[in-house]
Tab-separated table of N, CA and C and ligand atoms in Angstrom:
chain	number	residue	atom	x	y	z
A	31	UNK	N	0.837	-1.209	0.000
A	31	UNK	CA	0.000	0.000	0.000
A	31	UNK	C	0.866	1.251	0.000
A	32	UNK	N	0.524	2.207	-0.837
A	32	UNK	CA	1.381	3.369	-1.075
A	32	UNK	C	1.685	4.177	0.185
A	33	UNK	N	0.640	4.445	0.991
A	33	UNK	CA	0.865	5.372	2.114
A	33	UNK	C	0.970	4.660	3.462
A	34	UNK	N	1.292	3.358	3.450
A	34	UNK	CA	1.414	2.613	4.709
A	34	UNK	C	2.878	2.658	5.176
A	35	UNK	N	3.080	3.085	6.426
A	35	UNK	CA	4.454	3.220	6.960
A	35	UNK	C	5.205	1.890	6.896
A	36	UNK	N	4.534	0.796	7.268
A	36	UNK	CA	5.241	-0.486	7.319
A	36	UNK	C	5.524	-1.025	5.920
A	37	UNK	N	4.628	-0.771	4.960
A	37	UNK	CA	4.934	-1.147	3.573
A	37	UNK	C	6.156	-0.354	3.083
A	38	UNK	N	6.240	0.910	3.504
A	38	UNK	CA	7.401	1.736	3.111
A	38	UNK	C	8.682	1.178	3.722
A	39	UNK	N	8.589	0.687	4.966
A	39	UNK	CA	9.766	0.070	5.611
A	39	UNK	C	10.191	-1.181	4.832
A	40	UNK	N	9.217	-2.013	4.453
A	40	UNK	CA	9.535	-3.235	3.680
A	40	UNK	C	10.219	-2.860	2.361
A	41	UNK	N	9.757	-1.778	1.711
A	41	UNK	CA	10.332	-1.370	0.418
A	41	UNK	C	11.657	-0.617	0.577
A	42	UNK	N	12.053	-0.336	1.833
A	42	UNK	CA	13.315	0.366	2.076
A	42	UNK	C	13.192	1.875	1.910
A	43	UNK	N	11.960	2.392	1.859
A	43	UNK	CA	11.765	3.844	1.675
A	43	UNK	C	11.869	4.601	2.995
A	44	UNK	N	11.677	3.870	4.110
A	44	UNK	CA	11.860	4.438	5.458
A	44	UNK	C	12.883	3.526	6.139
A	45	UNK	N	13.896	4.120	6.796
A	45	UNK	CA	14.905	3.253	7.428
A	45	UNK	C	14.353	2.521	8.645
A	46	UNK	N	14.988	1.403	8.963
A	46	UNK	CA	14.576	0.657	10.164
A	46	UNK	C	15.774	-0.151	10.645
A	47	UNK	N	15.657	-0.681	11.856
A	47	UNK	CA	16.671	-1.595	12.373
A	47	UNK	C	16.140	-3.007	12.168
A	48	UNK	N	16.514	-3.597	11.015
A	48	UNK	CA	15.981	-4.920	10.641
A	48	UNK	C	16.659	-6.016	11.447
A	49	UNK	N	15.871	-6.990	11.891
A	49	UNK	CA	16.483	-8.145	12.564
A	49	UNK	C	16.276	-9.442	11.781
A	50	UNK	N	15.280	-9.462	10.885
A	50	UNK	CA	14.996	-10.713	10.168
A	50	UNK	C	14.205	-10.399	8.894
A	51	UNK	N	14.469	-11.193	7.854
A	51	UNK	CA	13.676	-11.086	6.629
A	51	UNK	C	13.668	-12.426	5.924
A	52	UNK	N	12.512	-12.838	5.426
A	52	UNK	CA	12.469	-13.965	4.497
A	52	UNK	C	11.508	-13.596	3.365
A	53	UNK	N	11.097	-14.574	2.568
A	53	UNK	CA	10.287	-14.277	1.390
A	53	UNK	C	8.974	-13.561	1.759
A	54	UNK	N	8.405	-13.919	2.900
A	54	UNK	CA	7.075	-13.410	3.263
A	54	UNK	C	7.057	-12.448	4.444
A	55	UNK	N	8.131	-12.498	5.253
A	55	UNK	CA	8.111	-11.827	6.559
A	55	UNK	C	9.252	-10.820	6.682
A	56	UNK	N	9.000	-9.785	7.486
A	56	UNK	CA	10.008	-8.760	7.768
A	56	UNK	C	9.897	-8.431	9.252
A	57	UNK	N	11.015	-8.265	9.955
A	57	UNK	CA	10.960	-7.946	11.387
A	57	UNK	C	12.003	-6.886	11.716
A	58	UNK	N	11.621	-5.945	12.565
A	58	UNK	CA	12.474	-4.801	12.867
A	58	UNK	C	12.143	-4.275	14.254
A	59	UNK	N	13.067	-3.461	14.789
A	59	UNK	CA	12.881	-2.925	16.135
A	59	UNK	C	11.850	-1.793	16.130
A	60	UNK	N	11.023	-1.784	17.172
A	60	UNK	CA	10.068	-0.688	17.374
A	60	UNK	C	10.852	0.557	17.784
A	61	UNK	N	10.515	1.713	17.166
A	61	UNK	CA	11.273	2.938	17.499
A	61	UNK	C	10.787	3.600	18.791
A	62	UNK	N	9.710	3.089	19.364
A	62	UNK	CA	9.277	3.551	20.698
A	62	UNK	C	9.210	2.324	21.608
A	63	UNK	N	10.368	1.727	21.904
A	63	UNK	CA	10.335	0.417	22.561
A	63	UNK	C	9.767	0.471	23.973
A	64	UNK	N	8.891	-0.495	24.259
A	64	UNK	CA	8.347	-0.654	25.600
A	64	UNK	C	9.436	-1.222	26.504
A	65	UNK	N	10.365	-1.973	25.895
A	65	UNK	CA	11.460	-2.592	26.643
A	65	UNK	C	12.610	-2.840	25.676
A	66	UNK	N	13.754	-3.267	26.195
A	66	UNK	CA	14.912	-3.605	25.345
A	66	UNK	C	14.564	-4.770	24.437
A	67	UNK	N	14.713	-4.602	23.129
A	67	UNK	CA	14.473	-5.712	22.205
A	67	UNK	C	13.056	-5.785	21.678
A	68	UNK	N	12.239	-4.757	21.928
A	68	UNK	CA	10.850	-4.721	21.420
A	68	UNK	C	10.882	-4.780	19.888
A	69	UNK	N	10.372	-5.874	19.355
A	69	UNK	CA	10.491	-6.168	17.927
A	69	UNK	C	9.106	-6.320	17.297
A	70	UNK	N	8.976	-5.834	16.058
A	70	UNK	CA	7.710	-5.977	15.319
A	70	UNK	C	7.906	-6.978	14.192
A	71	UNK	N	6.989	-7.924	14.088
A	71	UNK	CA	7.065	-8.934	13.029
A	71	UNK	C	5.862	-8.720	12.111
A	72	UNK	N	6.129	-8.530	10.821
A	72	UNK	CA	5.028	-8.251	9.881
A	72	UNK	C	5.122	-9.166	8.661
A	73	UNK	N	3.980	-9.325	7.982
A	73	UNK	CA	3.996	-9.957	6.667
A	73	UNK	C	4.332	-8.860	5.661
A	74	UNK	N	5.101	-9.208	4.633
A	74	UNK	CA	5.448	-8.201	3.627
A	74	UNK	C	4.203	-7.736	2.869
A	75	UNK	N	3.272	-8.675	2.645
A	75	UNK	CA	2.034	-8.330	1.936
A	75	UNK	C	1.126	-7.550	2.891
A	76	UNK	N	0.592	-6.435	2.421
A	76	UNK	CA	-0.228	-5.590	3.296
A	76	UNK	C	-1.581	-6.222	3.613
A	77	UNK	N	-1.898	-6.235	4.913
A	77	UNK	CA	-3.284	-6.463	5.347
A	77	UNK	C	-3.409	-5.717	6.662
A	78	UNK	N	-4.619	-5.300	6.983
A	78	UNK	CA	-4.769	-4.394	8.131
A	78	UNK	C	-4.674	-5.083	9.478
A	79	UNK	N	-5.251	-6.285	9.567
A	79	UNK	CA	-5.454	-6.863	10.908
A	79	UNK	C	-5.739	-8.368	10.806
A	80	UNK	N	-6.012	-8.956	11.965
A	80	UNK	CA	-6.243	-10.407	12.045
A	80	UNK	C	-7.467	-10.853	11.236
A	81	UNK	N	-8.448	-9.964	11.103
A	81	UNK	CA	-9.637	-10.310	10.321
A	81	UNK	C	-9.301	-10.426	8.839
A	82	UNK	N	-8.287	-9.657	8.397
A	82	UNK	CA	-8.004	-9.574	6.949
A	82	UNK	C	-6.844	-10.427	6.470
A	83	UNK	N	-5.895	-10.706	7.371
A	83	UNK	CA	-4.638	-11.318	6.910
A	83	UNK	C	-4.885	-12.703	6.306
A	84	UNK	N	-4.194	-12.998	5.214
A	84	UNK	CA	-4.286	-14.315	4.569
A	84	UNK	C	-3.679	-15.356	5.506
A	85	UNK	N	-4.263	-16.547	5.540
A	85	UNK	CA	-3.781	-17.599	6.447
A	85	UNK	C	-2.300	-17.894	6.230
A	86	UNK	N	-1.895	-17.882	4.969
A	86	UNK	CA	-0.497	-18.180	4.622
A	86	UNK	C	0.457	-17.139	5.255
A	87	UNK	N	0.048	-15.879	5.232
A	87	UNK	CA	0.880	-14.823	5.820
A	87	UNK	C	0.897	-14.931	7.345
A	88	UNK	N	-0.254	-15.253	7.900
A	88	UNK	CA	-0.347	-15.394	9.355
A	88	UNK	C	0.559	-16.526	9.840
A	89	UNK	N	0.520	-17.643	9.132
A	89	UNK	CA	1.381	-18.778	9.475
A	89	UNK	C	2.847	-18.378	9.393
A	90	UNK	N	3.197	-17.665	8.328
A	90	UNK	CA	4.602	-17.257	8.150
A	90	UNK	C	5.045	-16.334	9.278
A	91	UNK	N	4.179	-15.406	9.682
A	91	UNK	CA	4.518	-14.481	10.776
A	91	UNK	C	4.721	-15.264	12.074
A	92	UNK	N	3.821	-16.212	12.338
A	92	UNK	CA	3.927	-16.985	13.588
A	92	UNK	C	5.202	-17.821	13.612
A	93	UNK	N	5.516	-18.478	12.491
A	93	UNK	CA	6.716	-19.314	12.451
A	93	UNK	C	7.980	-18.461	12.599
A	94	UNK	N	7.980	-17.292	11.953
A	94	UNK	CA	9.141	-16.396	12.082
A	94	UNK	C	9.244	-15.877	13.507
A	95	UNK	N	8.096	-15.641	14.148
A	95	UNK	CA	8.125	-15.089	15.516
A	95	UNK	C	8.819	-16.056	16.470
A	96	UNK	N	8.698	-17.349	16.211
A	96	UNK	CA	9.390	-18.331	17.056
A	96	UNK	C	10.907	-18.203	16.878
A	97	UNK	N	11.341	-18.113	15.617
A	97	UNK	CA	12.775	-17.941	15.324
A	97	UNK	C	13.320	-16.702	16.012
A	98	UNK	N	12.573	-15.607	15.888
A	98	UNK	CA	13.041	-14.325	16.427
A	98	UNK	C	13.016	-14.353	17.958
A	99	UNK	N	11.973	-14.981	18.524
A	99	UNK	CA	11.888	-15.077	19.994
A	99	UNK	C	13.067	-15.898	20.539
A	100	UNK	N	13.445	-16.954	19.816
A	100	UNK	CA	14.609	-17.750	20.238
A	100	UNK	C	15.882	-16.906	20.174
A	101	UNK	N	15.988	-16.080	19.122
A	101	UNK	CA	17.164	-15.207	18.986
A	101	UNK	C	17.190	-14.156	20.093
A	102	UNK	N	16.016	-13.610	20.439
A	102	UNK	CA	15.947	-12.613	21.526
A	102	UNK	C	16.392	-13.269	22.827
A	103	UNK	N	15.935	-14.514	23.047
A	103	UNK	CA	16.296	-15.246	24.274
A	103	UNK	C	17.815	-15.423	24.347
A	104	UNK	N	18.396	-15.827	23.207
A	104	UNK	CA	19.836	-16.073	23.161
A	104	UNK	C	20.618	-14.765	23.341
A	105	UNK	N	20.152	-13.710	22.685
A	105	UNK	CA	20.909	-12.453	22.682
A	105	UNK	C	20.741	-11.648	23.966
A	106	UNK	N	19.528	-11.641	24.523
A	106	UNK	CA	19.237	-10.705	25.630
A	106	UNK	C	18.941	-11.402	26.956
A	107	UNK	N	18.742	-12.709	26.924
A	107	UNK	CA	18.433	-13.480	28.127
A	107	UNK	C	17.301	-12.851	28.968
A	108	UNK	N	16.142	-12.594	28.341
A	108	UNK	CA	15.039	-11.968	29.086
A	108	UNK	C	14.418	-12.950	30.076
A	109	UNK	N	13.655	-12.395	31.038
A	109	UNK	CA	12.944	-13.276	31.973
A	109	UNK	C	11.622	-13.762	31.356
A	110	UNK	N	11.214	-13.141	30.247
A	110	UNK	CA	10.008	-13.558	29.528
A	110	UNK	C	9.810	-12.689	28.297
A	111	UNK	N	8.930	-13.143	27.395
A	111	UNK	CA	8.597	-12.343	26.204
A	111	UNK	C	7.082	-12.335	26.050
A	112	UNK	N	6.496	-11.138	25.981
A	112	UNK	CA	5.057	-11.030	25.725
A	112	UNK	C	4.847	-10.863	24.226
A	113	UNK	N	3.865	-11.591	23.669
A	113	UNK	CA	3.490	-11.439	22.262
A	113	UNK	C	2.152	-10.710	22.252
A	114	UNK	N	2.088	-9.590	21.557
A	114	UNK	CA	0.858	-8.806	21.570
A	114	UNK	C	0.527	-8.345	20.157
A	115	UNK	N	-0.762	-8.307	19.865
A	115	UNK	CA	-1.167	-7.918	18.513
A	115	UNK	C	-2.514	-7.221	18.609
A	116	UNK	N	-2.577	-5.968	18.137
A	116	UNK	CA	-3.797	-5.155	18.284
A	116	UNK	C	-4.574	-5.109	16.979
A	117	UNK	N	-5.907	-5.143	17.101
A	117	UNK	CA	-6.794	-5.098	15.935
A	117	UNK	C	-7.859	-4.038	16.142
A	118	UNK	N	-7.728	-2.925	15.421
A	118	UNK	CA	-8.761	-1.884	15.460
A	118	UNK	C	-8.388	-0.704	16.339
A	119	UNK	N	-8.908	0.454	15.933
A	119	UNK	CA	-8.591	1.695	16.660
A	119	UNK	C	-9.139	1.667	18.075
A	120	UNK	N	-10.187	0.907	18.303
A	120	UNK	CA	-10.795	0.809	19.625
A	120	UNK	C	-9.875	0.196	20.670
A	121	UNK	N	-8.840	-0.544	20.214
A	121	UNK	CA	-7.848	-1.079	21.157
A	121	UNK	C	-6.463	-0.456	20.887
A	122	UNK	N	-6.513	0.754	20.294
A	122	UNK	CA	-5.302	1.555	20.074
A	122	UNK	C	-4.328	0.986	19.046
A	123	UNK	N	-4.829	0.262	18.049
A	123	UNK	CA	-3.948	-0.071	16.924
A	123	UNK	C	-3.627	1.250	16.222
A	124	UNK	N	-2.343	1.545	16.079
A	124	UNK	CA	-1.956	2.831	15.474
A	124	UNK	C	-1.529	2.673	14.021
A	125	UNK	N	-0.849	1.560	13.727
A	125	UNK	CA	-0.412	1.331	12.348
A	125	UNK	C	-1.289	0.219	11.770
A	126	UNK	N	-1.991	0.551	10.704
A	126	UNK	CA	-2.995	-0.366	10.155
A	126	UNK	C	-2.389	-1.353	9.149
A	127	UNK	N	-1.285	-1.930	9.547
A	127	UNK	CA	-0.653	-3.031	8.803
A	127	UNK	C	-0.387	-4.087	9.859
A	128	UNK	N	-0.990	-5.274	9.701
A	128	UNK	CA	-0.893	-6.326	10.716
A	128	UNK	C	0.540	-6.461	11.224
A	129	UNK	N	0.711	-6.445	12.559
A	129	UNK	CA	2.049	-6.648	13.131
A	129	UNK	C	1.933	-7.310	14.488
A	130	UNK	N	2.874	-8.191	14.743
A	130	UNK	CA	2.954	-8.876	16.033
A	130	UNK	C	4.086	-8.230	16.827
A	131	UNK	N	3.754	-7.765	18.033
A	131	UNK	CA	4.791	-7.207	18.918
A	131	UNK	C	5.432	-8.352	19.687
A	132	UNK	N	6.760	-8.417	19.693
A	132	UNK	CA	7.486	-9.310	20.607
A	132	UNK	C	8.132	-8.386	21.638
A	133	UNK	N	7.668	-8.486	22.884
A	133	UNK	CA	8.127	-7.550	23.922
A	133	UNK	C	8.799	-8.329	25.046
A	134	UNK	N	10.147	-8.379	24.986
A	134	UNK	CA	10.859	-9.103	26.046
A	134	UNK	C	10.937	-8.246	27.302
A	135	UNK	N	11.126	-8.882	28.429
A	135	UNK	CA	11.413	-8.125	29.659
A	135	UNK	C	12.675	-8.689	30.273
A	136	UNK	N	13.661	-7.823	30.453
A	136	UNK	CA	14.901	-8.236	31.098
A	136	UNK	C	14.755	-8.081	32.602
A	137	UNK	N	15.606	-8.785	33.337
A	137	UNK	CA	15.497	-8.805	34.804
A	137	UNK	C	15.617	-7.403	35.405
A	138	UNK	N	16.377	-6.521	34.732
A	138	UNK	CA	16.576	-5.176	35.298
A	138	UNK	C	15.491	-4.193	34.860
A	139	UNK	N	14.462	-4.665	34.161
A	139	UNK	CA	13.411	-3.757	33.691
A	139	UNK	C	12.153	-3.902	34.554
A	140	UNK	N	11.352	-2.825	34.655
A	140	UNK	CA	10.133	-2.906	35.466
A	140	UNK	C	9.115	-3.869	34.851
A	141	UNK	N	8.181	-4.308	35.662
A	141	UNK	CA	7.070	-5.159	35.199
A	141	UNK	C	6.392	-4.477	34.003
A	142	UNK	N	6.001	-5.262	32.993
A	142	UNK	CA	5.293	-4.690	31.842
A	142	UNK	C	3.828	-4.448	32.243
A	143	UNK	N	3.343	-3.233	32.005
A	143	UNK	CA	1.947	-2.945	32.404
A	143	UNK	C	0.971	-3.829	31.626
A	144	UNK	N	1.326	-4.148	30.366
A	144	UNK	CA	0.388	-4.924	29.560
A	144	UNK	C	0.252	-6.374	30.026
A	145	UNK	N	1.153	-6.831	30.898
A	145	UNK	CA	1.053	-8.225	31.362
A	145	UNK	C	0.662	-8.311	32.834
A	146	UNK	N	0.297	-7.174	33.419
A	146	UNK	CA	0.037	-7.220	34.866
A	146	UNK	C	-1.344	-6.661	35.214
A	147	UNK	N	-2.338	-7.106	34.457
A	147	UNK	CA	-3.706	-6.662	34.770
A	147	UNK	C	-4.213	-7.387	36.002
A	148	UNK	N	-5.183	-6.726	36.652
A	148	UNK	CA	-5.733	-7.260	37.896
A	148	UNK	C	-6.762	-8.357	37.579
A	149	UNK	N	-6.673	-9.500	38.298
A	149	UNK	CA	-7.657	-10.574	38.082
A	149	UNK	C	-8.877	-10.321	38.948
A	150	UNK	N	-10.053	-10.280	38.312
A	150	UNK	CA	-11.306	-10.127	39.069
A	150	UNK	C	-12.249	-11.239	38.678
A	151	UNK	N	-12.780	-11.936	39.653
A	151	UNK	CA	-13.620	-13.103	39.388
A	151	UNK	C	-14.810	-12.713	38.512
A	152	UNK	N	-15.062	-13.509	37.454
A	152	UNK	CA	-16.151	-13.204	36.536
A	152	UNK	C	-17.472	-13.840	36.954
A	153	UNK	N	-18.520	-13.399	36.255
A	153	UNK	CA	-19.858	-13.952	36.465
A	153	UNK	C	-19.983	-15.173	35.533
A	154	UNK	N	-19.997	-16.393	36.128
A	154	UNK	CA	-19.926	-17.628	35.328
A	154	UNK	C	-21.089	-17.742	34.336
A	155	UNK	N	-22.268	-17.296	34.730
A	155	UNK	CA	-23.440	-17.378	33.841
A	155	UNK	C	-23.225	-16.472	32.617
A	156	UNK	N	-22.726	-15.271	32.888
A	156	UNK	CA	-22.470	-14.328	31.788
A	156	UNK	C	-21.368	-14.864	30.863
A	157	UNK	N	-20.319	-15.458	31.450
A	157	UNK	CA	-19.218	-15.997	30.642
A	157	UNK	C	-19.738	-17.131	29.752
A	158	UNK	N	-20.581	-17.983	30.340
A	158	UNK	CA	-21.145	-19.118	29.589
A	158	UNK	C	-21.943	-18.612	28.377
A	159	UNK	N	-22.764	-17.584	28.599
A	159	UNK	CA	-23.588	-17.049	27.495
A	159	UNK	C	-22.721	-16.458	26.385
A	160	UNK	N	-21.670	-15.740	26.789
A	160	UNK	CA	-20.761	-15.142	25.785
A	160	UNK	C	-20.072	-16.252	24.990
A	161	UNK	N	-19.615	-17.292	25.698
A	161	UNK	CA	-18.943	-18.415	25.024
A	161	UNK	C	-19.886	-19.041	23.995
A	162	UNK	N	-21.145	-19.193	24.363
A	162	UNK	CA	-22.121	-19.786	23.434
A	162	UNK	C	-22.322	-18.904	22.202
A	163	UNK	N	-22.368	-17.586	22.428
A	163	UNK	CA	-22.561	-16.659	21.290
A	163	UNK	C	-21.382	-16.738	20.329
A	164	UNK	N	-20.156	-16.786	20.914
A	164	UNK	CA	-18.966	-16.841	20.054
A	164	UNK	C	-18.923	-18.186	19.323
A	165	UNK	N	-19.132	-19.273	20.071
A	165	UNK	CA	-19.054	-20.605	19.479
A	165	UNK	C	-20.057	-20.758	18.339
A	166	UNK	N	-21.257	-20.216	18.521
A	166	UNK	CA	-22.246	-20.395	17.457
A	166	UNK	C	-21.974	-19.488	16.263
A	167	UNK	N	-21.086	-18.506	16.431
A	167	UNK	CA	-20.730	-17.628	15.286
A	167	UNK	C	-19.599	-18.220	14.439
A	168	UNK	N	-18.952	-19.296	14.949
A	168	UNK	CA	-17.821	-19.881	14.205
A	168	UNK	C	-18.340	-20.792	13.085
B	93	5GP	P1	0.153	-0.594	17.366
B	93	5GP	O1	-0.420	0.301	18.440
B	93	5GP	O2	-0.407	-0.270	16.006
B	93	5GP	O3	0.047	-2.054	17.715
B	93	5GP	O4	1.689	-0.289	17.360
B	93	5GP	C1	2.367	0.349	16.332
B	93	5GP	C2	3.834	0.361	16.734
B	93	5GP	O5	4.595	0.809	15.632
B	93	5GP	C3	4.139	1.311	17.906
B	93	5GP	O6	4.730	0.569	18.963
B	93	5GP	C4	5.087	2.329	17.296
B	93	5GP	O7	6.111	2.696	18.185
B	93	5GP	C5	5.639	1.601	16.094
B	93	5GP	N1	6.001	2.493	14.987
B	93	5GP	C6	5.238	3.498	14.471
B	93	5GP	N2	5.890	4.082	13.450
B	93	5GP	C7	7.084	3.432	13.321
B	93	5GP	C8	8.194	3.587	12.419
B	93	5GP	O8	8.228	4.440	11.539
B	93	5GP	N3	9.227	2.721	12.588
B	93	5GP	C9	9.237	1.753	13.561
B	93	5GP	N4	10.300	0.968	13.631
B	93	5GP	N5	8.216	1.591	14.420
B	93	5GP	C10	7.152	2.424	14.298
B	94	ZN	ZN1	1.223	-1.914	4.793
């Protein structure tokens, strides 16, 4: 897509710190890192989100994310890696080109806010009804 920032990065029109590339996938460092080693993994072919991405591209991104996560583990020795992926402006997706965030946390870094939400016991009847609605929509 002509005016997509991540498509421009794939085409080399915007510089980036690349960590991985194959026929279908491209991965580079986030310029506003949440932590050391915050990496974005994208399919080279443009699609906006999980609803749109072709299965083949999604598979390629997931398989590459394992390779890159292993490399992050080897290079940075994090205590964990969070994988996060946003779909839609309502959950603050800012770049409308599907991307998987790999967010490692090193021992000397603070707890990641995105992985430390408060657990509150749910209403089992309400959860059951929601599960039924989702299941019947598949
Ligand atoms: P989203 O909220 O859409 O899941 O996250 C988009 C991410 O892309 C943000 O973490 C933001 O820092 C990153 N980002 C936005 N523009 C650029 C850019 O030009 N280069 C790089 N490397 N990252 C970017
Ligand atoms: Zn794009």
